[in-house]
Amino acid sequence: NAGVTQTPKFRVLKTGQSMTLLCAQDMNHEYMYWYRQDPGMGLRLIHYSVGEGTTAKGEVPDGYNVSRLKKQNFLLGLESAAPSQTSVYFCASKGDPDTQYFGPGTRLTVL
Amino acid sequence: KNEVEQSPQNLTAQEGEFITINCSYSVGISALHWLQQHPGGGIVSLFMLSSGKKKHGRLIATINIQEKHSSLHITASHPRDSAVYICAISLGSIGKSTFGDGTTLTVKP
């Protein structure tokens, strides 16, 4: 079992560029989440999904879009990157019981 | 005011010391989680609590639902325990969580 994997691990973008972060889990979990982590702040929920084909907004959804076309994958898209989106992004999945499994993170810098 | 408050923000201890990290929250919860984040960045779930006390090796987590308070204890601390410890609360079955800002623990040999 690989658990939760994220691609890529690092990325540098210029303002206005777009990119997609991929999260994959092999635990057959229904729930998946995208968070961002900024210095001095706790993890904040961007979007989440309660099952294949569903997505919902979290605490800080502006500037991001997501898709869950397959149960094992949860994609996070940035259509027009801004410097304020420089952050470390974590994906997580949750099965039953209520424990979240985190990916290794993606460090994104927007210049 | 954050729904989840951790204290202390930073903690330095000598190897072998008993360590306590506190977490207070202000809303009703379905569960409380303690997470560990090492300098490399990976986040690992240590405990999930809805009542009482749990123990895993040298780590002990307790929760008092009435007082909306949880503690994470580390007995016989070791330098490899150096990490950021994060408290998080879950507010329902969906698993949406609110996270504290974390406590940075440094254990010196």
Coordinates of C-alpha atoms in Angstrom, one line a residue:
Chain A
N1 CA 0.0 0.0 0.0
A2 CA 1.4 3.4 -1.0
G3 CA -1.2 5.2 1.1
V4 CA -1.7 8.8 -0.1
T5 CA 0.6 10.1 -2.8
Q6 CA 0.9 13.6 -4.2
T7 CA 2.3 14.8 -7.5
P8 CA 4.4 16.9 -7.9
K9 CA 6.4 17.4 -4.7
F10 CA 7.7 20.8 -5.7
R11 CA 6.6 23.4 -8.3
V12 CA 7.5 27.0 -9.2
L13 CA 4.9 28.9 -11.2
K14 CA 4.8 32.4 -12.6
T15 CA 1.8 34.6 -11.8
G16 CA -1.1 33.8 -14.1
Q17 CA 0.1 30.2 -15.0
S18 CA -2.1 27.2 -14.3
M19 CA -1.4 23.8 -12.9
T20 CA -3.0 20.7 -11.5
L21 CA -2.0 18.9 -8.3
L22 CA -2.8 15.2 -8.2
C23 CA -3.7 13.2 -5.1
A24 CA -4.1 9.5 -5.2
Q25 CA -5.0 7.0 -2.5
D26 CA -5.1 3.2 -2.6
M27 CA -7.2 2.6 0.6
N28 CA -10.6 2.8 -1.1
H29 CA -11.5 5.8 1.1
E30 CA -14.7 7.7 0.3
Y31 CA -13.6 11.1 1.8
M32 CA -10.7 13.2 0.4
Y33 CA -9.5 16.6 1.3
W34 CA -7.2 19.4 0.1
Y35 CA -5.5 21.6 2.6
R36 CA -3.0 24.4 2.5
Q37 CA -0.5 25.1 5.2
D38 CA 1.1 28.5 5.7
P39 CA 3.7 29.6 8.2
G40 CA 2.3 30.4 11.6
M41 CA -1.2 29.1 10.6
G42 CA -3.0 25.9 11.0
L43 CA -4.0 23.7 8.1
R44 CA -6.9 25.2 6.2
L45 CA -9.4 23.2 4.2
I46 CA -9.7 24.3 0.5
H47 CA -12.1 21.7 -0.9
Y48 CA -13.2 18.2 0.0
S49 CA -15.1 15.3 -1.5
V50 CA -17.4 12.8 0.1
G51 CA -17.3 10.3 -2.8
E52 CA -16.6 9.8 -6.5
G53 CA -18.2 12.6 -8.5
T54 CA -18.8 14.9 -5.6
T55 CA -16.9 18.0 -4.4
A56 CA -17.6 20.8 -1.9
K57 CA -16.0 24.0 -0.8
G58 CA -14.0 24.3 2.4
E59 CA -12.8 27.3 4.3
V60 CA -10.6 28.9 1.6
P61 CA -11.8 27.8 -1.8
D62 CA -11.3 31.0 -3.9
G63 CA -8.9 30.6 -6.8
Y64 CA -9.0 26.8 -6.7
N65 CA -11.1 24.1 -8.5
V66 CA -11.3 20.4 -7.8
S67 CA -12.5 17.2 -9.5
R68 CA -13.1 13.7 -8.3
L69 CA -13.8 11.7 -11.5
K70 CA -12.4 8.5 -10.0
K71 CA -12.7 7.4 -6.3
Q72 CA -8.9 7.1 -5.9
N73 CA -8.0 10.5 -7.3
F74 CA -8.6 14.0 -6.2
L75 CA -7.3 16.8 -8.4
L76 CA -6.7 20.4 -7.3
G77 CA -6.4 23.0 -10.0
L78 CA -5.1 26.5 -10.0
E79 CA -6.4 28.3 -13.1
S80 CA -4.4 31.6 -12.7
A81 CA -1.8 31.3 -10.0
A82 CA -1.2 34.3 -7.7
P83 CA 1.6 34.9 -5.2
S84 CA -0.9 34.5 -2.4
Q85 CA -1.2 30.8 -3.4
T86 CA 2.4 30.2 -2.4
S87 CA 2.0 27.5 0.2
V88 CA 2.4 23.8 1.0
Y89 CA -0.5 21.8 -0.1
F90 CA -1.6 18.6 1.6
C91 CA -4.0 16.0 0.4
A92 CA -5.7 13.6 2.9
S93 CA -8.2 10.8 2.7
K94 CA -10.4 9.3 5.4
G95 CA -12.0 6.0 5.8
D96 CA -13.8 4.5 8.8
P97 CA -13.0 5.1 11.7
D98 CA -12.5 8.9 11.6
T99 CA -8.8 9.0 10.9
Q100 CA -7.2 11.1 8.1
Y101 CA -4.2 9.9 6.2
F102 CA -2.0 12.6 4.7
G103 CA 0.1 12.8 1.6
P104 CA 3.7 14.0 1.7
G105 CA 2.8 17.5 0.6
T106 CA 3.5 19.7 -2.5
R107 CA 5.5 22.9 -2.0
L108 CA 4.3 25.5 -4.5
T109 CA 5.9 28.8 -5.1
V110 CA 4.2 31.5 -7.3
L111 CA 6.5 34.2 -8.4
Chain B
K1 CA -10.5 33.7 17.8
N2 CA -9.5 30.3 16.5
E3 CA -11.9 27.5 17.5
V4 CA -8.8 25.5 18.5
E5 CA -6.2 26.9 20.8
Q6 CA -2.9 25.1 21.6
S7 CA -0.4 25.8 24.3
P8 CA 2.4 26.3 24.5
Q9 CA 3.3 27.5 21.0
N10 CA 6.9 26.4 21.5
L11 CA 8.4 23.9 23.9
T12 CA 12.0 22.9 24.6
A13 CA 12.8 20.0 26.9
Q14 CA 15.7 17.9 27.9
E15 CA 15.8 14.2 27.0
G16 CA 13.9 12.2 29.5
E17 CA 11.5 14.9 30.6
F18 CA 7.8 14.5 30.8
I19 CA 6.0 16.7 28.3
T20 CA 2.5 18.0 28.1
I21 CA 0.8 19.9 25.2
N22 CA -2.6 21.3 25.7
C23 CA -5.5 21.9 23.3
S24 CA -8.7 23.8 24.1
Y25 CA -11.7 24.1 21.7
S26 CA -14.9 26.1 21.8
V27 CA -17.5 24.1 19.9
G28 CA -19.1 20.7 20.1
I29 CA -17.1 18.1 18.4
S30 CA -17.5 14.5 17.1
A31 CA -13.8 13.7 17.6
L32 CA -10.4 15.3 18.4
H33 CA -7.2 14.3 16.7
W34 CA -3.5 14.7 17.6
L35 CA -1.2 14.8 14.6
Q36 CA 2.6 14.9 14.4
Q37 CA 4.5 16.7 11.7
H38 CA 8.3 16.2 11.4
P39 CA 10.7 18.7 9.9
G40 CA 10.5 16.9 6.6
G41 CA 6.9 17.9 6.4
G42 CA 5.0 14.6 6.5
I43 CA 1.9 14.6 8.8
V44 CA 1.0 11.5 10.7
S45 CA -2.2 10.9 12.8
L46 CA -1.3 9.9 16.4
F47 CA -4.6 9.6 18.1
M48 CA -8.3 10.1 17.5
L49 CA -10.4 10.7 20.7
S50 CA -14.0 11.1 21.4
S51 CA -13.8 10.4 25.1
G52 CA -11.4 9.3 27.9
K53 CA -7.8 8.4 27.3
K54 CA -5.6 6.5 24.8
K55 CA -2.0 5.3 25.0
H56 CA 0.5 4.3 22.4
G57 CA 4.0 3.6 23.5
R58 CA 5.3 6.7 25.3
L59 CA 2.4 8.9 24.1
I60 CA -0.8 9.4 26.1
A61 CA -3.8 11.5 24.9
T62 CA -6.7 12.5 27.1
I63 CA -9.8 14.4 26.5
N64 CA -12.4 16.1 28.8
I65 CA -15.5 16.7 26.7
Q66 CA -17.3 18.8 29.4
E67 CA -14.3 21.1 29.7
K68 CA -13.5 21.1 26.0
H69 CA -9.9 20.3 26.6
S70 CA -7.4 17.7 25.6
S71 CA -3.8 17.0 26.5
L72 CA -1.0 15.1 24.8
H73 CA 1.7 13.7 27.1
I74 CA 5.0 12.3 26.1
T75 CA 6.8 10.3 28.8
A76 CA 10.6 9.9 28.8
S77 CA 11.0 12.3 25.9
H78 CA 13.7 11.6 23.2
P79 CA 15.2 13.9 20.5
R80 CA 13.4 11.9 17.9
D81 CA 10.1 13.3 19.4
S82 CA 11.1 16.7 18.1
A83 CA 8.3 17.7 15.8
V84 CA 5.3 19.9 15.5
Y85 CA 2.2 18.5 17.3
I86 CA -1.1 19.6 15.9
C87 CA -4.5 19.3 17.5
A88 CA -7.6 19.1 15.3
I89 CA -11.3 18.9 15.9
S90 CA -13.8 17.1 13.7
L91 CA -17.3 18.6 13.6
G92 CA -19.3 15.7 12.0
S93 CA -19.3 12.5 9.9
I94 CA -17.9 14.3 6.9
G95 CA -14.6 14.7 8.7
K96 CA -14.2 18.4 8.1
S97 CA -11.6 19.4 10.6
T98 CA -10.4 22.6 12.2
F99 CA -6.7 22.7 13.1
G100 CA -4.7 24.4 15.8
D101 CA -1.6 26.3 14.9
G102 CA 0.6 23.6 16.3
T103 CA 3.2 23.2 19.1
T104 CA 6.8 23.0 18.1
L105 CA 8.6 20.6 20.4
T106 CA 12.4 20.4 20.6
V107 CA 14.0 17.7 22.8
K108 CA 17.6 18.2 23.4
P109 CA 20.0 15.3 24.2

